[in-house]
Structures are given as C-alpha cells and as structure tokens.
Amino acid sequence: MKNIDVCFETLKAQCKEQGLDPLSIPAFKDTLDMYELQKKHSKHEKFLKVVNHFFEKFLSSMKGVPILTATTDEEGYMILLRGDETIKNTINQLGVKEGCRFTEEVNGINAISLSLKHNRPIAIVGSQHYHHFLHVSACYSVPITDPVTEKILGTITFMTSVDHSSPLLLTLLLTMKDSIERELQLLRQNEKLNIMNQLIMDTTRNGMMVSDKAGKIIGFNHAAEHITGLKKETILFQCINQLETFTPYLKNVLEEEQQYTDVEISFVRKDGQEMTVLFDALPILDEEQQTIGALAQMKDITRRKQTEQLLLNAEKLAAVGQMAASVAHEIRNPLTTVRGFIQLVKEDFKEGSHFHLVLDEIDRINFIISEFLVLSKPNVVHFHTKDVKQVLDETIALFQAQASMNNTQIATEFGNNELIINCNDNQLKQVFINLFKNSMEAMPFGGKLTIRVNQKGKQAVSIQIIDEGEGMREEQIQRLGTPFYTTKETGTGLGYMIIKRIIEQHDGMLDIHSKANKGTAVEITLPLAVGALR
Ligand code: ADP
Ligand code: MG
C-alpha cells in the first residue's frame, strides 16, 4: 500500500468550489453525544482494544514529542484520541475530540476522509491542508480492514506539528496496521475455538472440569454441576481446592503430570445423594510438552451401581430363600414323625391329658414353617372372605404377651360394622405382626400402639397402625422394602419386603407417614370383598 499521489492543487480547487473558506476554522457537524459515542465504543470494542495496545506502546516511546494518536470508524467518527495533553487541549478547542466526525464537506482536505475514501495511507503535511490554521500541522492516516469481512473498519491516525513531521510516521502506521489486522484475525479464530469448546462442553453428558497451570478452575460444564452438586458461579475462577473429592487427583495431574483413566470414585453430594463416577484426568500440554493445565472428565454411573447392588441383593435373597426352603423341609420331616407318634400315644391316655396342647403347638410350628416357605417360593395362595377386624384380633392375641413385656399398650379403635375382605388371613397376619414388631422395637421404653380400622369410601377398608416411637427420616422411608435395609443390630431388613409383597397380592396400598422422634403411622388400604357391603 503506497501513499497515493494526491494532487493538492485539484483538491484545493474543489474545496473552493464547494464554498469552503480557507481562512475560517470549520465547525464540526454530526458530533456524537456521550451516549452515541459509548455505543460506538462497544460496537468496536475489540478493534479499539487492539489499537489501544499498540498506541500505548508507541506513545510511551515518544514521551515529550507533541504527537496525538487517533482512531476513527468507517464513517470518519473519531472514537479514540490519545497523546500529549497540551496539544490535545489545543485541538479540543478547535472541536477535534472523541465523537467529532471528519468529512471532506466540512474539513476540506484531511487525511482521515481521504484514506477512507481511497482505502490508502495518506499523509497531509503543512500547507498541503486547505485551511490555513492547519498549515502548522501534519496528519497521517491508514485504513484498517476487518480480516473476516474484508470491509474497512476505520483508520488509525497520527497528528503532530510540521516540525515533527516525517515520512517514517506513515511507515510506522503501516507496520501497526499489519500487526493490528493480524491480531484481530487471531482474536476471531480464538473466539471460534472458544465457541466450539463451549459447545462441546455444554452438550456432552460427561462432567468436564478444566484448570490452568496455577490450579485455577477455568472450565466447569453443566454436567459437572449436576454430578458434583457444585454451582458453576461459585466454582469458576476459584482454586481446585474447592473441588472436594476431586482436588487431590487434579493436584497430582498438575504437580506430577499424573494421568487417571476410569477411576471409580464414590462420594456424597451436599444434598445427601450418594454418587459414583468413572473419572479421567490428564495434563494439558503446550507445543513444548509443558503442562499448562489439567482436564478432568467424569461419567455418572450411579444408576448402574445401584442396579448392580440391587441385583446383588436379589441374588442374596434368592440364596437365603433357597436355604430357608431346605431348612424348613429338614425341620418339617422329623416334625411329621413326632406328630404321628404323639397322635398314637395320645390314644392310650384318657381324656383331660395335655396331648392336644402338644399337638396344637406342633401344628403351629408346622404353620410357621409353611409361612417361611412362602418367602422362598411363590406358591399358590388361597383367598377367602373374612372380617378384617377378626384377623387383627387374632394377631393381637398372639402379640399381647410380648407387648405387655415391652410395656406397650395396645389401643384398638375398631367400630362395630363388619368389614369383610377377600384375603389369605395367615399372610395378612404376617403383615400385621411385622408392623406391630417394628412399632414395638421403635418404642424400646414402651408406649402406646394404636390400631384403627375404618371403612374408606364404599369399596375399601383402612387399617392404621400408629406408634409413638423414634420415627423415620424421609430417606429412610424411601428405602423401606429394599432387601436387608435395617438399622437394627439384630434386624433382618426383610420385614417391609414381605409386607409389601403381601399387600400387593391383596391389591392393597401401603402409605407411611413418619416423623423422626415423633412416631410412625402406617396405613394399609384393602379392597372390601365384592357383595360384602350391606
Ligand atoms: P427390620 O425390622 O428387620 O430392621 P424392616 O424391613 O421391618 O426390617 O424395617 C426396616 C427398617 O425400617 C428398620 O430397621 C427401622 O429402621 C425402620 N422402621 C420400620 N418401622 C419403623 C417404625 N415403626 N418406626 C421407626 N422405624 C421403623
Ligand atoms: Mg421389622
């Protein structure tokens, strides 16, 4: 790009023709107000930032020289003016300041308008200016092109006195132009890269964390927020020490260049949720293989882990069931023999002996064993109609002795009408016994156990079992029915599983309300037998 050969005589003649007075000081038109100037500033933010960088360097090496640096936009508006304060003040008085606009119509021959018009570097020195008051000054302008759109962004300009004029100033501006345009291009490429990085970070379901060399967190995506329960706003630009469980891993990556792949990490989130992730981390290296940061990735495998655990429990349960079944058989066989013999011996004794009691007890043992077998194999269950209150009465009778030993008062609120349900009463008794036992165990120092029966709507009956024991927290309630979930030293954690299974078989519903240290209310809703209503 070369300075065009400007024919100043022709230009001056044109100015005269337009009616410009060479002896006047022209008043600027269209000067921007503060608000409009600010808008231009933000529109050209990157351009100005880059230009400013070079201008500052230049000005600091030109201390003491009366020189001003300026930037205009593509319309000739001066959007940046920097330099020697004294001459800045002088030209301010002539209206030259940020926001003013250079045009040929108003300012006659000027470097800014000409360089924009011809897309060329322009130097106008001393008497080459049309207006006489400018004959003491020298102006140099070079247009800047947007590296992407290839449109003119504006100009960069030097203004100085004739005494300090030099063709080198234009050469300097041209060098700056090259650097500025290259810098703008790089910025644009980085932006693109950033956008792409952001896209990848935000669309992946893997949690991603990035830190710089100093251990400052510079990337933290949505998935990472979700998995760790940490908020991006509070984490970003903080030290990796904030990453809790993951801190030591990232430290090792940064300090020892250690790499991790598929490390299974379990941790508890702030909200109490137990999480398991597969974790990868590795150092980010530059071209010289120097560590400039760390990248960590984590994949949420909590679900998979839970399923594995459930399967494991199911297997355990199956094993327990099988064992129960075989043990039960082993007990039942000799028992049958014993019963047969007692039956025989009984014949030889007269009425009033206690053999019937022994036989009753053996029958009960047999019954309990069959109940036990219910657990181990899904055998066919026979249903019959029975008043639910009768089932409860019979269960309470079984339970009474244990209750009084434990100082538990059983209060029944049954009402008078019959409530007939279709059920297998032996199975229902198992449910009630399990519930009574749980309540009693929740009240180790005794207390009141309320058993309430009510008709619910037209087709159902509600049985409530209410204790004033230690109660449960929400997450405990959630876990009820999970095999082997127990908080008791000698508990089996099978009670609720049996309860749920039996209630399900009876087309019933289970509803649990509980408050820690207050007590627990369990409500069972069962359908009334068809035709049982009167
Ligand atoms: P187990 O009684 O063998 O522990 P369950 O399935 O019957 O197994 O109960 C599981 C757990 O639920 C208990 O260990 C206890 O923590 C809790 N739980 C059940 N019922 C109650 C209750 N009425 N009050 C307080 N906690 C209870
Ligand atoms: Mg229990």
Coordinates of C-alpha atoms and ligand atoms in Angstrom, one line a residue:
M1 CA 0.0 0.0 0.0
K2 CA 1.5 3.3 -1.1
N3 CA 0.6 6.9 -0.4
I4 CA -1.3 7.9 -3.4
D5 CA -0.1 10.8 -5.4
V6 CA -2.5 13.4 -4.2
C7 CA -2.8 16.4 -6.4
F8 CA -3.3 19.0 -3.8
E9 CA -4.0 21.8 -6.3
T10 CA -7.0 20.0 -7.7
L11 CA -8.3 19.2 -4.2
K12 CA -8.0 22.7 -3.1
A13 CA -9.8 23.9 -6.2
Q14 CA -12.7 21.5 -5.3
C15 CA -12.8 22.9 -1.8
K16 CA -13.1 26.4 -3.1
E17 CA -15.8 25.3 -5.5
Q18 CA -17.8 23.9 -2.5
G19 CA -17.6 27.3 -0.9
L20 CA -15.2 26.5 1.9
D21 CA -13.3 29.5 3.4
P22 CA -9.6 28.7 3.7
L23 CA -9.3 31.3 6.5
S24 CA -12.1 30.0 8.6
I25 CA -12.0 27.4 11.4
P26 CA -14.7 24.9 10.3
A27 CA -17.3 23.8 12.8
F28 CA -17.8 20.1 13.1
K29 CA -21.2 18.7 12.2
D30 CA -22.9 15.4 13.5
T31 CA -20.7 15.3 16.6
L32 CA -21.7 12.3 18.7
D33 CA -23.1 12.8 22.2
M34 CA -21.8 10.7 25.1
Y35 CA -24.4 8.0 24.7
E36 CA -23.8 7.6 20.9
L37 CA -20.1 7.6 21.5
Q38 CA -20.5 4.8 24.0
K39 CA -22.4 2.8 21.5
K40 CA -19.6 3.2 19.0
H41 CA -17.1 2.2 21.7
S42 CA -18.9 -1.1 22.4
K43 CA -19.5 -1.8 18.7
H44 CA -15.8 -1.5 18.1
E45 CA -14.7 -2.9 21.4
K46 CA -12.2 -5.4 20.1
F47 CA -10.8 -3.1 17.4
L48 CA -10.2 -0.4 20.0
K49 CA -8.7 -2.8 22.5
V50 CA -6.1 -4.0 19.9
V51 CA -5.4 -0.5 18.6
N52 CA -5.1 0.9 22.1
H53 CA -2.4 -1.7 22.9
F54 CA -0.2 -0.5 20.0
F55 CA -0.9 3.2 20.6
E56 CA 0.1 2.9 24.2
K57 CA 3.4 1.3 23.3
F58 CA 4.0 3.9 20.7
L59 CA 3.2 6.8 22.9
S60 CA 5.3 5.6 25.8
S61 CA 8.3 5.5 23.5
M62 CA 7.5 9.0 22.2
K63 CA 7.4 10.9 25.5
G64 CA 8.0 14.6 25.1
V65 CA 7.1 14.6 21.4
P66 CA 3.9 16.6 20.7
I67 CA 2.0 13.8 18.9
L68 CA -1.6 12.5 19.1
T69 CA -2.9 9.1 18.1
A70 CA -6.4 8.7 16.9
T71 CA -8.8 6.0 15.7
T72 CA -11.8 6.7 13.6
D73 CA -14.6 4.3 12.5
E74 CA -15.5 3.7 8.9
E75 CA -17.7 6.9 8.8
G76 CA -14.9 9.1 9.9
Y77 CA -16.1 9.5 13.6
M78 CA -13.2 9.9 15.9
I79 CA -13.7 7.2 18.6
L80 CA -10.3 7.3 20.3
L81 CA -7.9 10.2 20.8
R82 CA -4.7 9.7 22.9
G83 CA -1.5 11.5 23.4
D84 CA 0.2 14.7 24.5
E85 CA -2.2 16.6 26.8
T86 CA -1.1 20.1 25.8
I87 CA -1.8 19.6 22.1
K88 CA -4.9 17.6 22.9
N89 CA -6.3 20.6 24.8
T90 CA -5.3 22.9 21.9
I91 CA -7.1 20.9 19.3
N92 CA -10.0 20.2 21.6
Q93 CA -10.7 23.9 21.4
L94 CA -10.9 23.6 17.6
G95 CA -13.6 20.9 18.1
V96 CA -11.3 17.9 17.5
K97 CA -12.2 15.4 20.2
E98 CA -13.7 11.9 20.6
G99 CA -17.1 12.0 18.9
C100 CA -16.3 14.5 16.1
R101 CA -16.6 13.5 12.5
F102 CA -14.2 14.2 9.7
T103 CA -15.7 14.8 6.3
E104 CA -14.5 16.4 3.1
E105 CA -17.5 18.7 3.0
V106 CA -16.7 20.3 6.4
N107 CA -13.0 19.8 6.9
G108 CA -11.8 20.1 3.3
I109 CA -8.5 18.3 2.7
N110 CA -7.9 15.9 5.6
A111 CA -6.0 12.6 5.9
I112 CA -8.9 10.6 7.6
S113 CA -11.5 11.2 4.9
L114 CA -9.1 10.7 2.1
S115 CA -7.7 7.4 3.4
L116 CA -11.2 6.1 4.0
K117 CA -12.3 7.2 0.5
H118 CA -9.4 5.7 -1.3
N119 CA -8.6 2.9 1.1
R120 CA -5.0 4.1 1.1
P121 CA -2.4 5.5 3.5
I122 CA -2.5 9.3 3.4
A123 CA -0.1 12.0 4.7
I124 CA -1.0 15.6 4.6
V125 CA 1.7 18.0 5.8
G126 CA 1.6 21.7 6.5
S127 CA 0.4 23.8 3.6
Q128 CA -1.0 20.8 1.8
H129 CA -4.0 21.4 4.1
Y130 CA -6.7 23.7 2.6
H131 CA -7.5 25.6 5.8
H132 CA -4.7 27.9 6.8
F133 CA -4.9 27.2 10.6
L134 CA -3.8 23.7 9.8
H135 CA -0.7 24.7 8.0
V136 CA 1.3 24.2 11.2
S137 CA 0.2 20.5 11.5
A138 CA 1.0 17.2 9.9
C139 CA -1.6 14.3 9.7
Y140 CA -1.1 10.6 8.8
S141 CA -3.9 8.1 8.3
V142 CA -4.0 4.4 7.4
P143 CA -7.2 2.4 6.9
I144 CA -7.7 -0.8 8.8
T145 CA -9.5 -3.7 7.2
D146 CA -11.7 -6.3 9.0
P147 CA -9.8 -9.6 8.4
V148 CA -13.0 -11.5 8.1
T149 CA -15.5 -9.3 6.2
E150 CA -12.7 -7.5 4.4
K151 CA -14.6 -4.3 4.9
I152 CA -12.9 -1.1 6.2
L153 CA -13.2 -0.9 10.0
G154 CA -11.8 2.6 10.2
T155 CA -8.5 4.4 10.4
I156 CA -5.5 4.8 12.6
T157 CA -4.1 8.3 12.6
F158 CA -1.2 10.4 13.9
M159 CA -1.4 14.2 14.2
T160 CA 1.7 16.3 15.0
S161 CA 3.3 19.6 14.2
V162 CA 5.0 20.3 10.9
D163 CA 8.3 20.5 12.8
H164 CA 7.9 16.9 13.9
S165 CA 6.6 15.6 10.5
S166 CA 8.4 12.7 9.0
P167 CA 7.6 10.1 6.3
L168 CA 8.7 7.5 8.8
L169 CA 5.5 8.1 10.8
L170 CA 3.4 6.8 7.9
T171 CA 5.7 3.7 7.6
L172 CA 5.2 3.2 11.3
L173 CA 1.4 3.4 10.9
L174 CA 1.6 0.8 8.1
T175 CA 3.5 -1.6 10.3
M176 CA 0.9 -1.1 13.0
K177 CA -1.8 -1.8 10.6
D178 CA -0.3 -5.2 9.8
S179 CA 0.0 -6.1 13.4
I180 CA -3.5 -4.9 14.3
E181 CA -5.1 -6.8 11.5
R182 CA -3.2 -10.0 12.4
E183 CA -4.2 -9.6 16.0
L184 CA -7.8 -9.2 15.0
Q185 CA -7.7 -12.3 12.9
L186 CA -6.2 -14.3 15.8
L187 CA -8.9 -13.0 18.2
R188 CA -11.5 -14.1 15.7
Q189 CA -10.0 -17.6 15.5
N190 CA -9.8 -17.9 19.2
E191 CA -13.4 -16.8 19.5
K192 CA -14.4 -19.6 17.1
L193 CA -12.4 -22.1 19.1
N194 CA -13.9 -20.9 22.3
I195 CA -17.4 -21.2 20.9
M196 CA -16.6 -24.7 19.7
N197 CA -15.1 -25.7 23.1
Q198 CA -18.2 -24.3 24.8
L199 CA -20.5 -26.3 22.6
I200 CA -18.6 -29.5 23.2
M201 CA -18.5 -28.8 27.0
D202 CA -22.2 -28.0 27.2
T203 CA -23.6 -30.8 25.1
T204 CA -21.7 -33.7 26.5
R205 CA -23.3 -35.6 29.3
N206 CA -19.9 -36.1 30.9
G207 CA -18.9 -33.7 33.6
M208 CA -15.9 -31.7 32.5
M209 CA -13.5 -29.6 34.6
V210 CA -10.6 -27.6 33.3
S211 CA -7.9 -25.9 35.4
D212 CA -5.0 -23.7 34.4
K213 CA -1.4 -24.4 35.4
A214 CA -1.8 -22.5 38.7
G215 CA -4.8 -24.6 39.7
K216 CA -7.5 -22.0 38.9
I217 CA -10.7 -23.6 37.6
I218 CA -11.3 -22.2 34.1
G219 CA -13.9 -24.6 32.9
F220 CA -16.9 -26.3 34.6
N221 CA -19.8 -27.6 32.5
H222 CA -23.5 -28.2 33.2
A223 CA -22.9 -31.9 33.6
A224 CA -20.2 -31.3 36.1
E225 CA -22.6 -29.1 38.1
H226 CA -25.2 -31.8 38.0
I227 CA -22.8 -34.6 39.1
T228 CA -20.9 -32.7 41.8
G229 CA -23.8 -30.6 43.0
L230 CA -21.4 -27.6 43.0
K231 CA -22.5 -24.4 41.3
K232 CA -20.6 -23.1 38.3
E233 CA -20.9 -19.5 39.6
T234 CA -19.2 -20.4 42.9
I235 CA -16.6 -22.7 41.4
L236 CA -15.4 -20.9 38.3
F237 CA -12.1 -19.0 38.7
Q238 CA -11.6 -20.5 42.2
C239 CA -8.8 -22.8 43.2
I240 CA -9.1 -26.5 42.6
N241 CA -9.2 -26.9 46.4
Q242 CA -12.9 -26.2 46.1
L243 CA -13.4 -29.5 44.1
E244 CA -13.6 -31.6 47.3
T245 CA -13.2 -35.3 46.4
F246 CA -11.5 -34.4 43.1
T247 CA -9.0 -32.0 44.4
P248 CA -6.2 -34.4 45.1
Y249 CA -6.5 -36.0 41.7
L250 CA -6.2 -32.7 39.9
K251 CA -3.3 -31.6 42.1
N252 CA -1.4 -34.8 41.1
V253 CA -2.1 -34.1 37.5
L254 CA -0.7 -30.5 37.7
E255 CA 2.2 -31.3 40.0
E256 CA 3.2 -34.8 39.0
E257 CA 1.8 -34.9 35.5
Q258 CA -0.1 -38.0 36.6
Q259 CA -2.9 -39.4 34.4
Y260 CA -6.0 -41.1 35.5
T261 CA -8.4 -43.3 33.5
D262 CA -11.6 -45.0 34.6
V263 CA -11.0 -44.4 38.3
E264 CA -14.3 -45.3 40.1
I265 CA -14.9 -42.6 42.7
S266 CA -17.8 -42.6 45.1
F267 CA -18.8 -39.5 47.1
V268 CA -21.7 -37.9 48.8
R269 CA -23.2 -34.8 47.3
K270 CA -24.2 -31.8 49.5
D271 CA -27.8 -32.9 49.1
G272 CA -27.0 -36.3 50.6
Q273 CA -27.2 -38.2 47.3
E274 CA -24.6 -40.9 47.0
M275 CA -22.8 -40.7 43.7
T276 CA -20.4 -42.9 41.8
V277 CA -18.5 -41.7 38.7
L278 CA -15.9 -43.0 36.4
F279 CA -13.1 -40.4 36.5
D280 CA -10.4 -39.5 33.9
A281 CA -7.9 -36.7 34.3
L282 CA -4.8 -35.7 32.3
P283 CA -2.5 -32.8 31.9
I284 CA -3.0 -30.3 29.1
L285 CA 0.4 -29.8 27.3
D286 CA 1.6 -27.0 25.0
E287 CA 3.7 -27.4 21.9
E288 CA 6.8 -27.7 24.1
Q289 CA 5.2 -30.5 26.1
Q290 CA 4.9 -28.2 29.1
T291 CA 1.9 -28.7 31.4
I292 CA -0.4 -25.7 31.0
G293 CA -3.4 -27.1 32.8
A294 CA -5.5 -30.1 33.7
L295 CA -8.6 -31.6 32.1
A296 CA -10.9 -33.9 34.1
Q297 CA -13.9 -35.8 32.9
M298 CA -16.4 -37.8 34.8
K299 CA -19.2 -40.1 33.8
D300 CA -22.1 -40.7 36.1
I301 CA -22.5 -44.4 36.8
T302 CA -24.6 -44.0 40.0
R303 CA -27.6 -45.7 38.3
R304 CA -25.6 -48.6 37.1
K305 CA -24.0 -49.1 40.5
Q306 CA -27.4 -49.1 42.2
T307 CA -28.7 -51.7 39.7
E308 CA -25.7 -53.8 40.4
Q309 CA -26.3 -53.5 44.1
L310 CA -30.0 -54.5 43.7
L311 CA -29.1 -57.5 41.6
L312 CA -26.6 -58.5 44.2
N313 CA -29.2 -58.2 46.9
A314 CA -31.7 -60.1 44.8
E315 CA -29.1 -62.9 44.5
K316 CA -28.5 -62.8 48.2
L317 CA -32.2 -63.0 48.7
A318 CA -32.6 -66.0 46.4
A319 CA -29.8 -67.7 48.2
V320 CA -31.4 -67.0 51.6
G321 CA -34.8 -68.2 50.2
Q322 CA -33.3 -71.5 49.0
M323 CA -31.6 -72.0 52.3
A324 CA -34.9 -71.2 54.1
A325 CA -36.7 -73.7 51.9
S326 CA -34.2 -76.6 52.6
V327 CA -34.0 -75.9 56.3
A328 CA -37.8 -75.7 56.5
H329 CA -38.1 -79.1 54.9
E330 CA -35.4 -80.6 57.2
I331 CA -37.4 -79.4 60.2
R332 CA -40.8 -80.5 58.8
N333 CA -39.9 -84.1 58.1
P334 CA -38.9 -85.1 61.7
L335 CA -41.8 -83.0 63.0
T336 CA -44.3 -85.0 61.0
T337 CA -42.9 -88.1 62.5
V338 CA -43.1 -86.7 66.0
R339 CA -46.7 -85.6 65.4
G340 CA -47.6 -89.0 64.2
F341 CA -46.2 -90.7 67.3
I342 CA -47.8 -88.3 69.7
Q343 CA -51.1 -88.9 67.9
L344 CA -50.6 -92.6 68.6
V345 CA -49.5 -92.2 72.2
K346 CA -52.5 -89.9 72.8
E347 CA -54.9 -92.7 72.1
D348 CA -53.5 -94.6 75.1
F349 CA -54.2 -91.8 77.5
K350 CA -57.5 -90.8 78.9
E351 CA -59.4 -87.5 78.4
G352 CA -58.0 -84.4 80.1
S353 CA -54.4 -85.0 79.2
H354 CA -52.4 -82.2 77.7
F355 CA -51.6 -84.0 74.5
H356 CA -53.9 -81.8 72.5
L357 CA -51.8 -78.8 73.6
V358 CA -48.7 -80.5 72.3
L359 CA -50.4 -81.3 69.0
D360 CA -51.6 -77.7 68.7
E361 CA -48.1 -76.4 69.2
I362 CA -46.7 -78.8 66.7
D363 CA -49.4 -77.6 64.2
R364 CA -48.3 -74.1 64.9
I365 CA -44.7 -74.9 64.3
N366 CA -45.7 -76.5 61.0
F367 CA -47.7 -73.5 60.1
I368 CA -44.8 -71.1 60.8
I369 CA -42.6 -73.2 58.7
S370 CA -45.0 -73.1 55.8
E371 CA -45.1 -69.3 56.2
F372 CA -41.4 -69.3 56.0
L373 CA -41.7 -71.2 52.8
V374 CA -44.0 -68.6 51.4
L375 CA -40.9 -66.3 51.3
S376 CA -38.8 -68.7 49.4
K377 CA -41.1 -69.7 46.6
P378 CA -44.1 -68.0 45.1
N379 CA -46.6 -70.8 46.0
V380 CA -50.3 -70.6 45.2
V381 CA -52.1 -68.7 47.9
H382 CA -55.8 -69.4 48.7
F383 CA -58.1 -66.5 49.4
H384 CA -61.2 -66.5 51.4
T385 CA -63.6 -63.9 52.9
K386 CA -63.1 -62.8 56.5
D387 CA -63.8 -59.7 58.7
V388 CA -60.5 -57.8 58.8
K389 CA -61.2 -57.0 62.5
Q390 CA -61.2 -60.7 63.2
V391 CA -57.8 -61.1 61.5
L392 CA -56.5 -58.2 63.6
D393 CA -58.0 -59.6 66.8
E394 CA -56.3 -62.9 66.3
T395 CA -53.0 -61.3 65.5
I396 CA -53.2 -59.0 68.6
A397 CA -53.9 -62.1 70.8
L398 CA -50.7 -63.6 69.5
F399 CA -48.8 -60.5 70.2
Q400 CA -50.3 -59.4 73.5
A401 CA -47.8 -61.2 75.8
Q402 CA -44.8 -59.7 74.0
A403 CA -46.4 -56.3 74.1
S404 CA -47.0 -56.2 77.9
M405 CA -43.5 -57.4 78.4
N406 CA -42.3 -54.4 76.5
N407 CA -44.7 -52.0 78.3
T408 CA -46.6 -51.4 75.1
Q409 CA -50.3 -50.6 75.5
I410 CA -52.4 -51.6 72.5
A411 CA -55.4 -49.4 71.9
T412 CA -57.9 -50.6 69.3
E413 CA -60.4 -48.3 67.6
F414 CA -62.4 -50.7 65.5
G415 CA -66.1 -49.6 65.3
N416 CA -68.9 -52.0 65.0
N417 CA -69.8 -52.8 61.4
E418 CA -68.3 -55.9 59.7
L419 CA -65.6 -55.2 57.1
I420 CA -65.3 -58.3 55.0
I421 CA -62.3 -58.6 52.8
N422 CA -61.0 -61.2 50.4
C423 CA -57.8 -62.4 51.9
N424 CA -55.4 -65.1 52.9
D425 CA -55.6 -64.4 56.7
N426 CA -52.4 -66.1 57.5
Q427 CA -50.5 -63.9 55.2
L428 CA -52.2 -60.8 56.5
K429 CA -51.3 -61.8 60.0
Q430 CA -47.7 -61.8 58.8
V431 CA -48.1 -58.3 57.7
F432 CA -49.6 -57.1 61.0
I433 CA -47.1 -59.0 63.1
N434 CA -44.2 -57.4 61.2
L435 CA -45.8 -53.9 61.6
F436 CA -46.5 -54.4 65.3
K437 CA -43.0 -55.7 65.9
N438 CA -41.5 -52.7 64.1
S439 CA -43.6 -50.3 66.2
M440 CA -42.7 -52.0 69.4
E441 CA -39.0 -52.0 68.5
A442 CA -39.3 -48.3 67.8
M443 CA -40.5 -47.8 71.4
P444 CA -37.9 -49.6 73.4
F445 CA -39.2 -48.0 76.6
G446 CA -42.8 -48.8 75.8
G447 CA -45.6 -46.5 74.7
K448 CA -49.0 -46.6 73.0
L449 CA -49.7 -48.6 69.9
T450 CA -53.0 -47.5 68.3
I451 CA -54.7 -49.8 65.8
R452 CA -57.6 -48.1 64.0
V453 CA -59.9 -49.6 61.4
N454 CA -62.2 -47.5 59.3
Q455 CA -64.3 -48.0 56.2
K456 CA -62.8 -45.9 53.4
G457 CA -65.3 -44.8 50.8
K458 CA -67.6 -47.5 49.6
Q459 CA -65.1 -50.1 48.5
A460 CA -62.2 -50.1 50.8
V461 CA -61.1 -50.5 54.4
S462 CA -58.3 -48.6 56.0
I463 CA -56.1 -50.1 58.8
Q464 CA -53.9 -47.7 60.6
I465 CA -51.1 -48.7 62.9
I466 CA -49.8 -45.8 64.8
D467 CA -46.9 -45.7 67.2
E468 CA -45.1 -43.0 69.2
G469 CA -41.6 -44.4 68.6
E470 CA -38.4 -43.0 67.2
G471 CA -39.9 -42.4 63.7
M472 CA -38.0 -42.2 60.4
R473 CA -36.5 -39.6 58.1
E474 CA -37.7 -39.2 54.5
E475 CA -34.8 -41.1 53.0
Q476 CA -35.3 -44.0 55.5
I477 CA -38.9 -44.2 54.3
Q478 CA -37.7 -44.3 50.7
R479 CA -35.5 -47.3 51.5
L480 CA -38.2 -49.4 53.2
G481 CA -38.7 -52.6 51.4
T482 CA -35.2 -52.7 50.0
P483 CA -34.0 -56.2 51.0
F484 CA -31.7 -56.2 54.0
Y485 CA -32.2 -52.5 54.8
T486 CA -32.2 -52.4 58.6
T487 CA -31.0 -50.0 61.3
K488 CA -31.2 -52.7 64.0
E489 CA -28.3 -54.7 65.3
T490 CA -30.2 -57.9 65.0
G491 CA -32.7 -56.8 62.3
T492 CA -33.0 -58.7 59.0
G493 CA -34.3 -55.9 56.9
L494 CA -36.8 -58.3 55.3
G495 CA -39.9 -57.2 57.2
Y496 CA -41.0 -54.5 54.8
M497 CA -40.2 -56.6 51.8
I498 CA -42.6 -59.2 53.0
I499 CA -45.2 -56.6 53.9
K500 CA -45.1 -55.0 50.5
R501 CA -45.3 -58.3 48.7
I502 CA -48.3 -59.5 50.6
I503 CA -50.2 -56.2 50.4
E504 CA -49.6 -56.2 46.6
Q505 CA -51.0 -59.7 46.4
H506 CA -54.1 -58.4 48.2
D507 CA -54.5 -55.5 45.7
G508 CA -53.9 -53.2 48.6
M509 CA -52.0 -50.0 49.2
L510 CA -49.3 -49.0 51.8
D511 CA -48.9 -45.5 53.0
I512 CA -46.3 -44.5 55.5
H513 CA -46.1 -41.2 57.4
S514 CA -43.3 -40.8 59.9
K515 CA -41.5 -38.0 61.8
A516 CA -38.2 -38.5 63.5
N517 CA -38.7 -38.6 67.3
K518 CA -42.5 -38.3 67.0
G519 CA -43.7 -41.6 65.6
T520 CA -44.9 -43.5 62.7
A521 CA -48.3 -44.1 61.1
V522 CA -48.7 -46.9 58.6
E523 CA -51.9 -47.1 56.7
I524 CA -53.0 -50.2 54.8
T525 CA -55.9 -49.8 52.4
L526 CA -57.5 -53.1 51.3
P527 CA -60.5 -53.5 48.9
L528 CA -63.7 -54.8 50.5
A529 CA -65.0 -58.1 49.2
V530 CA -67.5 -57.8 46.4
G531 CA -71.0 -58.1 47.8
A532 CA -69.7 -57.7 51.3
L533 CA -71.3 -54.3 51.7
R534 CA -74.7 -54.1 53.3
Ligands
ADP1 P1 -36.0 -54.9 60.4 O1 -37.2 -54.7 61.3 O2 -35.5 -56.2 60.4 O3 -35.0 -53.8 60.6 P2 -37.9 -53.9 58.4 O4 -38.0 -54.0 56.9 O5 -39.1 -54.4 59.2 O6 -36.6 -54.6 58.9 O7 -37.6 -52.4 58.8 C1 -36.6 -51.7 58.2 C2 -36.1 -50.5 59.0 O8 -37.1 -49.5 58.9 C3 -35.9 -50.7 60.4 O9 -34.6 -51.2 60.7 C4 -36.2 -49.4 61.0 O10 -35.0 -48.6 60.9 C5 -37.2 -48.8 60.1 N1 -38.6 -48.9 60.7 C6 -39.5 -49.7 60.3 N2 -40.6 -49.5 61.0 C7 -40.4 -48.5 61.8 C8 -41.2 -47.8 62.9 N3 -42.4 -48.1 63.1 N4 -40.6 -46.7 63.5 C9 -39.3 -46.4 63.2 N5 -38.5 -47.0 62.3 C10 -39.0 -48.1 61.6
MG2 MG -39.1 -55.4 61.1

